[in-house]
Coordinates of C-alpha atoms in Angstrom, one line a residue:
M1245 CA -8.1 105.4 -93.7
G1246 CA -10.8 105.4 -91.1
K1247 CA -12.6 108.3 -92.6
T1248 CA -12.5 106.7 -96.0
S1249 CA -13.8 103.4 -94.7
R1250 CA -16.7 105.2 -93.0
L1251 CA -17.6 107.1 -96.1
I1252 CA -17.6 104.0 -98.4
S1253 CA -19.5 101.9 -95.8
Q1254 CA -22.2 104.6 -95.4
L1255 CA -22.5 104.9 -99.2
L1256 CA -22.7 101.2 -99.7
D1257 CA -25.4 100.9 -97.0
R1258 CA -27.4 103.6 -98.6
S1259 CA -26.9 102.0 -102.1
I1260 CA -28.2 98.7 -100.8
Q1261 CA -31.2 100.4 -99.2
T1262 CA -31.9 102.3 -102.4
A1263 CA -31.7 99.1 -104.5
W1264 CA -34.0 97.3 -102.2
N1265 CA -36.6 100.1 -101.6
Y1266 CA -36.9 101.0 -105.3
K1267 CA -37.3 97.7 -107.0
S1268 CA -38.3 99.3 -110.3
L1269 CA -34.6 100.2 -110.7
W1270 CA -33.9 96.5 -111.1
L1271 CA -35.0 96.5 -114.7
L1272 CA -32.4 99.2 -115.4
G1273 CA -29.9 97.3 -113.3
V1274 CA -30.1 94.3 -115.5
F1275 CA -29.4 96.3 -118.6
A1276 CA -26.6 98.2 -116.8
G1277 CA -24.6 95.1 -117.3
F1278 CA -25.3 92.9 -114.2
G1279 CA -26.8 89.5 -114.9
M1280 CA -26.3 90.0 -118.7
N1281 CA -23.8 87.3 -119.4
F1282 CA -25.0 83.7 -119.3
N1283 CA -23.8 80.6 -121.1
L1284 CA -26.2 78.7 -123.4
E1285 CA -24.5 75.4 -124.0
T1286 CA -25.2 72.9 -126.7
S1287 CA -24.9 69.1 -126.6
G1288 CA -24.1 66.6 -129.4
Q1289 CA -23.0 67.7 -132.8
S1290 CA -26.0 69.9 -133.7
G1291 CA -24.8 73.2 -132.2
A1292 CA -22.0 75.1 -130.6
T1293 CA -21.3 76.7 -127.2
A1294 CA -22.3 80.3 -127.2
T1295 CA -22.5 83.2 -124.8
M1296 CA -25.7 85.3 -125.2
E1297 CA -26.6 88.6 -123.5
G1298 CA -29.4 89.0 -121.1
L1299 CA -31.3 85.8 -122.0
G1300 CA -31.1 83.8 -118.8
G1301 CA -28.5 81.6 -117.1
V1302 CA -29.5 78.0 -117.5
T1303 CA -27.9 75.4 -119.9
T1304 CA -29.9 75.1 -123.1
T1305 CA -29.5 73.4 -126.5
I1306 CA -29.5 75.9 -129.3
P1307 CA -28.3 75.8 -132.9
A1308 CA -25.0 77.3 -133.7
P1309 CA -25.6 81.0 -134.1
S1310 CA -24.3 83.0 -137.1
V1311 CA -21.8 85.8 -136.8
W1312 CA -24.7 88.3 -137.4
T1313 CA -26.5 86.9 -134.4
F1314 CA -23.6 88.0 -132.2
V1315 CA -23.3 91.3 -134.0
Y1316 CA -27.0 92.1 -133.3
A1317 CA -26.8 90.9 -129.7
I1318 CA -23.7 93.0 -129.0
G1319 CA -25.4 96.0 -130.7
L1320 CA -28.6 95.6 -128.7
F1321 CA -26.6 95.2 -125.4
I1322 CA -24.6 98.4 -126.2
L1323 CA -27.8 100.3 -126.9
L1324 CA -29.6 99.2 -123.8
N1325 CA -26.5 99.6 -121.6
T1326 CA -25.8 103.1 -122.9
I1327 CA -29.4 104.2 -121.9
A1328 CA -29.8 102.2 -118.7
I1329 CA -26.7 103.5 -116.9
P1330 CA -27.4 107.2 -117.2
S1331 CA -31.1 106.5 -116.5
L1332 CA -30.1 104.9 -113.2
V1333 CA -27.8 107.9 -112.4
S1334 CA -30.7 110.3 -113.0
A1335 CA -33.1 108.2 -110.9
V1336 CA -30.6 108.0 -107.9
R1337 CA -29.9 111.7 -108.2
N1338 CA -33.6 112.4 -107.9
I1339 CA -34.0 110.0 -105.0
D1340 CA -31.1 111.7 -103.2
R1341 CA -32.7 115.1 -103.6
Q1342 CA -36.4 114.4 -103.5
G1343 CA -36.8 110.9 -102.1
K1344 CA -38.5 109.8 -105.2
F1345 CA -38.1 109.5 -109.0
R1346 CA -40.1 109.0 -112.1
F1347 CA -39.1 106.1 -114.3
G1348 CA -40.1 107.8 -117.5
A1349 CA -38.3 111.0 -116.6
S1350 CA -35.1 109.1 -115.7
L1351 CA -35.3 107.1 -119.0
A1352 CA -35.7 110.4 -120.9
D1353 CA -32.6 111.7 -119.2
G1354 CA -30.7 108.6 -120.2
I1355 CA -31.8 109.0 -123.8
D1356 CA -30.9 112.7 -123.7
V1357 CA -27.2 112.0 -123.0
F1358 CA -27.1 108.8 -125.2
F1359 CA -24.5 110.0 -127.7
S1360 CA -22.2 111.5 -125.1
V1361 CA -22.2 108.4 -123.0
L1362 CA -21.8 106.2 -126.1
A1363 CA -18.8 108.2 -127.3
L1364 CA -17.2 108.0 -123.8
T1365 CA -17.8 104.2 -123.6
L1366 CA -16.5 103.4 -127.1
A1367 CA -13.4 105.5 -126.6
G1368 CA -12.8 103.8 -123.2
V1369 CA -13.2 100.3 -124.7
I1370 CA -10.9 101.1 -127.6
L1371 CA -8.2 102.3 -125.2
L1372 CA -8.7 99.4 -122.8
V1373 CA -8.5 96.8 -125.6
G1374 CA -5.5 98.6 -127.0
S1375 CA -3.8 98.5 -123.6
V1376 CA -4.5 94.8 -123.3
V1377 CA -3.1 94.0 -126.7
V1378 CA 0.1 95.9 -126.0
L1379 CA 0.6 94.3 -122.6
G1380 CA -0.2 90.9 -124.0
G1381 CA 2.2 91.4 -126.9
I1382 CA 5.0 92.4 -124.5
V1383 CA 4.4 89.3 -122.3
G1384 CA 4.1 87.0 -125.3
A1385 CA 7.3 88.3 -126.8
L1386 CA 9.2 87.9 -123.5
F1387 CA 7.9 84.3 -123.2
G1388 CA 9.1 83.7 -126.7
I1389 CA 12.6 84.8 -125.8
A1390 CA 12.7 82.9 -122.5
K1391 CA 10.1 81.5 -120.2
P1392 CA 11.7 82.7 -117.0
L1393 CA 11.8 86.2 -118.6
G1394 CA 8.1 85.9 -119.4
W1395 CA 7.1 84.9 -115.9
S1396 CA 9.3 87.6 -114.4
S1397 CA 7.5 90.2 -116.6
L1398 CA 4.2 89.4 -115.0
V1399 CA 5.4 90.9 -111.8
V1400 CA 5.3 94.3 -113.6
V1401 CA 2.6 93.7 -116.2
I1402 CA -0.1 92.5 -113.7
P1403 CA 0.1 95.6 -111.5
V1404 CA 0.1 97.8 -114.6
G1405 CA -2.9 96.0 -115.9
V1406 CA -4.8 96.4 -112.6
T1407 CA -3.9 100.1 -112.6
I1408 CA -5.2 100.6 -116.1
L1409 CA -8.4 98.8 -115.2
F1410 CA -8.8 101.0 -112.2
F1411 CA -8.5 104.3 -114.1
Y1412 CA -10.6 102.9 -116.9
S1413 CA -13.4 101.9 -114.6
M1414 CA -13.4 105.1 -112.5
M1415 CA -12.9 107.5 -115.4
I1416 CA -15.9 106.0 -117.3
N1417 CA -18.2 105.6 -114.3
L1418 CA -17.6 109.0 -112.7
S1419 CA -17.6 110.8 -116.1
I1420 CA -21.0 109.4 -116.9
R1421 CA -22.2 110.9 -113.6
D1422 CA -20.8 114.3 -114.5
I1423 CA -22.4 114.2 -117.9
V1424 CA -25.8 113.2 -116.5
I1425 CA -25.9 115.4 -113.4
R1426 CA -24.1 118.6 -114.7
R1427 CA -24.7 118.0 -118.4
A1428 CA -21.0 118.5 -118.8
S1429 CA -19.3 118.1 -122.1
L1430 CA -17.3 114.9 -122.7
L1431 CA -13.9 116.7 -122.3
G1432 CA -15.2 118.7 -119.3
A1433 CA -16.5 115.4 -117.6
L1434 CA -13.1 113.8 -118.1
Q1435 CA -11.3 116.7 -116.6
T1436 CA -13.6 116.8 -113.6
T1437 CA -13.3 113.1 -113.1
W1438 CA -9.5 113.2 -113.2
R1439 CA -9.5 115.9 -110.6
L1440 CA -11.9 113.9 -108.4
I1441 CA -9.9 110.7 -108.6
M1442 CA -6.5 112.4 -107.9
S1443 CA -7.9 114.5 -105.0
N1444 CA -9.7 111.5 -103.5
L1445 CA -7.4 108.7 -104.5
K1446 CA -7.8 106.5 -101.4
A1447 CA -11.6 106.7 -101.4
T1448 CA -11.7 106.0 -105.1
I1449 CA -9.5 102.9 -104.8
A1450 CA -11.8 101.7 -102.0
L1451 CA -14.8 102.3 -104.3
F1452 CA -13.1 100.3 -107.1
L1453 CA -12.4 97.4 -104.8
I1454 CA -16.0 97.4 -103.5
S1455 CA -17.4 97.5 -107.1
L1456 CA -15.3 94.5 -107.9
C1457 CA -16.8 92.7 -104.9
I1458 CA -20.3 93.6 -106.1
V1459 CA -19.5 92.2 -109.6
G1460 CA -18.1 89.0 -108.0
A1461 CA -21.1 88.6 -105.6
S1462 CA -23.5 89.1 -108.6
F1463 CA -21.8 86.4 -110.6
I1464 CA -21.6 83.9 -107.7
A1465 CA -25.3 84.5 -106.8
L1466 CA -26.5 84.0 -110.3
R1467 CA -24.4 80.9 -110.8
F1468 CA -25.7 79.5 -107.6
C1469 CA -29.3 80.1 -108.6
F1470 CA -28.8 78.6 -112.0
Y1471 CA -27.0 75.5 -110.9
L1472 CA -29.6 75.0 -108.2
L1473 CA -32.3 75.2 -110.9
R1474 CA -30.4 72.7 -113.0
L1475 CA -30.2 70.3 -110.1
I1476 CA -33.9 70.6 -109.4
I1477 CA -34.6 69.9 -113.1
A1478 CA -32.3 66.9 -113.2
L1479 CA -34.0 65.4 -110.1
V1480 CA -37.5 66.0 -111.5
T1481 CA -36.9 64.9 -115.1
G1482 CA -34.2 62.3 -114.4
N1483 CA -31.9 64.0 -116.9
P1484 CA -28.5 64.2 -115.3
T1485 CA -27.4 67.2 -117.4
G1486 CA -30.5 69.3 -116.5
E1487 CA -30.6 70.6 -120.0
L1488 CA -33.6 72.7 -121.2
S1489 CA -34.8 73.9 -124.5
T1490 CA -34.1 77.5 -125.4
L1491 CA -37.6 78.6 -124.6
Q1492 CA -37.6 76.9 -121.2
G1493 CA -34.2 78.4 -120.5
L1494 CA -35.6 81.9 -121.1
V1495 CA -38.7 81.3 -119.0
F1496 CA -36.9 79.8 -116.0
G1497 CA -33.8 82.0 -116.3
L1498 CA -35.5 85.4 -116.7
P1499 CA -36.7 85.7 -113.1
F1500 CA -33.2 85.1 -111.7
T1501 CA -31.8 87.6 -114.2
L1502 CA -34.3 90.3 -113.2
I1503 CA -34.1 89.8 -109.5
V1504 CA -30.4 89.0 -108.8
G1505 CA -28.8 90.8 -111.7
G1506 CA -31.2 93.8 -111.4
F1507 CA -30.6 94.2 -107.7
F1508 CA -26.8 94.1 -107.9
G1509 CA -26.9 96.4 -110.9
A1510 CA -29.0 99.0 -109.1
C1511 CA -26.8 98.7 -106.1
A1512 CA -23.5 99.2 -108.0
E1513 CA -24.8 102.1 -110.0
S1514 CA -26.3 103.7 -106.9
L1515 CA -23.0 103.4 -105.2
F1516 CA -21.1 105.2 -107.9
T1517 CA -23.7 107.9 -108.1
Y1518 CA -23.8 108.5 -104.3
Y1519 CA -20.0 108.6 -104.3
Y1520 CA -20.0 111.3 -107.0
L1521 CA -22.6 113.3 -105.2
A1522 CA -20.6 113.0 -101.9
I1523 CA -17.3 114.2 -103.2
E1524 CA -18.4 116.6 -105.9
Q1525 CA -21.7 117.9 -104.4
P1526 CA -22.9 119.7 -107.6
S1527 CA -25.5 122.3 -106.6
R1528 CA -28.6 123.3 -108.6
D1529 CA -26.9 126.5 -109.6
D1530 CA -24.0 124.6 -110.9
I1531 CA -26.3 122.4 -113.0
W1532 CA -28.2 125.4 -114.4
A1533 CA -24.9 127.3 -115.1
T1534 CA -23.5 124.3 -117.0
T1535 CA -26.6 123.5 -119.0
G1536 CA -28.0 127.0 -119.4
I1537 CA -31.5 125.7 -118.6
R1538 CA -33.4 124.6 -115.5
D1539 CA -33.7 120.8 -115.0
K1540 CA -37.5 120.3 -115.1
H1541 CA -37.2 117.0 -113.3
T1542 CA -35.5 118.4 -110.2
D1543 CA -36.7 121.9 -110.1

């Protein structure tokens, strides 16, 4: 386990340095999913509590959104997320090889694999939701039969659920790296990723746990910033709730979103990419053989 710990700690340190030294990655880090989930709460009877994506993290008063507002917001998030993650992978790959990257070239790489990554992500989400529904149905049925039986079932269901989450997270994240770096087909990426996970199981589990810690740290850091902002607003305005208008919420919340969410997003995606490169070590010849062309951004 010592070798695994050293590997993960070295990759984590390198990922933090990359996220800090290449701050332009923070924009992609935000849209990679970090700092994208903030509550916009309403007061009184004029609105409803809603969760919006990527708008800022302060409490604001907004009118009750329509169903289509959520549909558009989710669609926009999926679009940006599907482009941002492979773009980050491309950028970190070039940083690893050349010590630099071009934002436009990385973004072009993300767009180039858009449909493959989208298909992978949607398939993964469908399987994950299906698994949650099945497990939830089993637990609910057992609770319906007898509460002690339901509580006892959690001893099995919770570890199964964590295992499913582990394989879902690792299969999706590492397969995206294989698609971007080797331009592998969807099936080929899944096969490669399964081999990598099973042949490096301890290290991959450690990576999974570290990634959960990064998600938790991102959430805590953002909540702290936003609650601190609300406290300052309450002291200045005399409003004990610290509520803002939607526009004010966007203006004051956006810097925290870009800085905190962007940094943690770039750090997490760099960690997955460096891990893939460390255990797979795809050569240029391998990339050219897979794609049939030379990669103009790394040649």
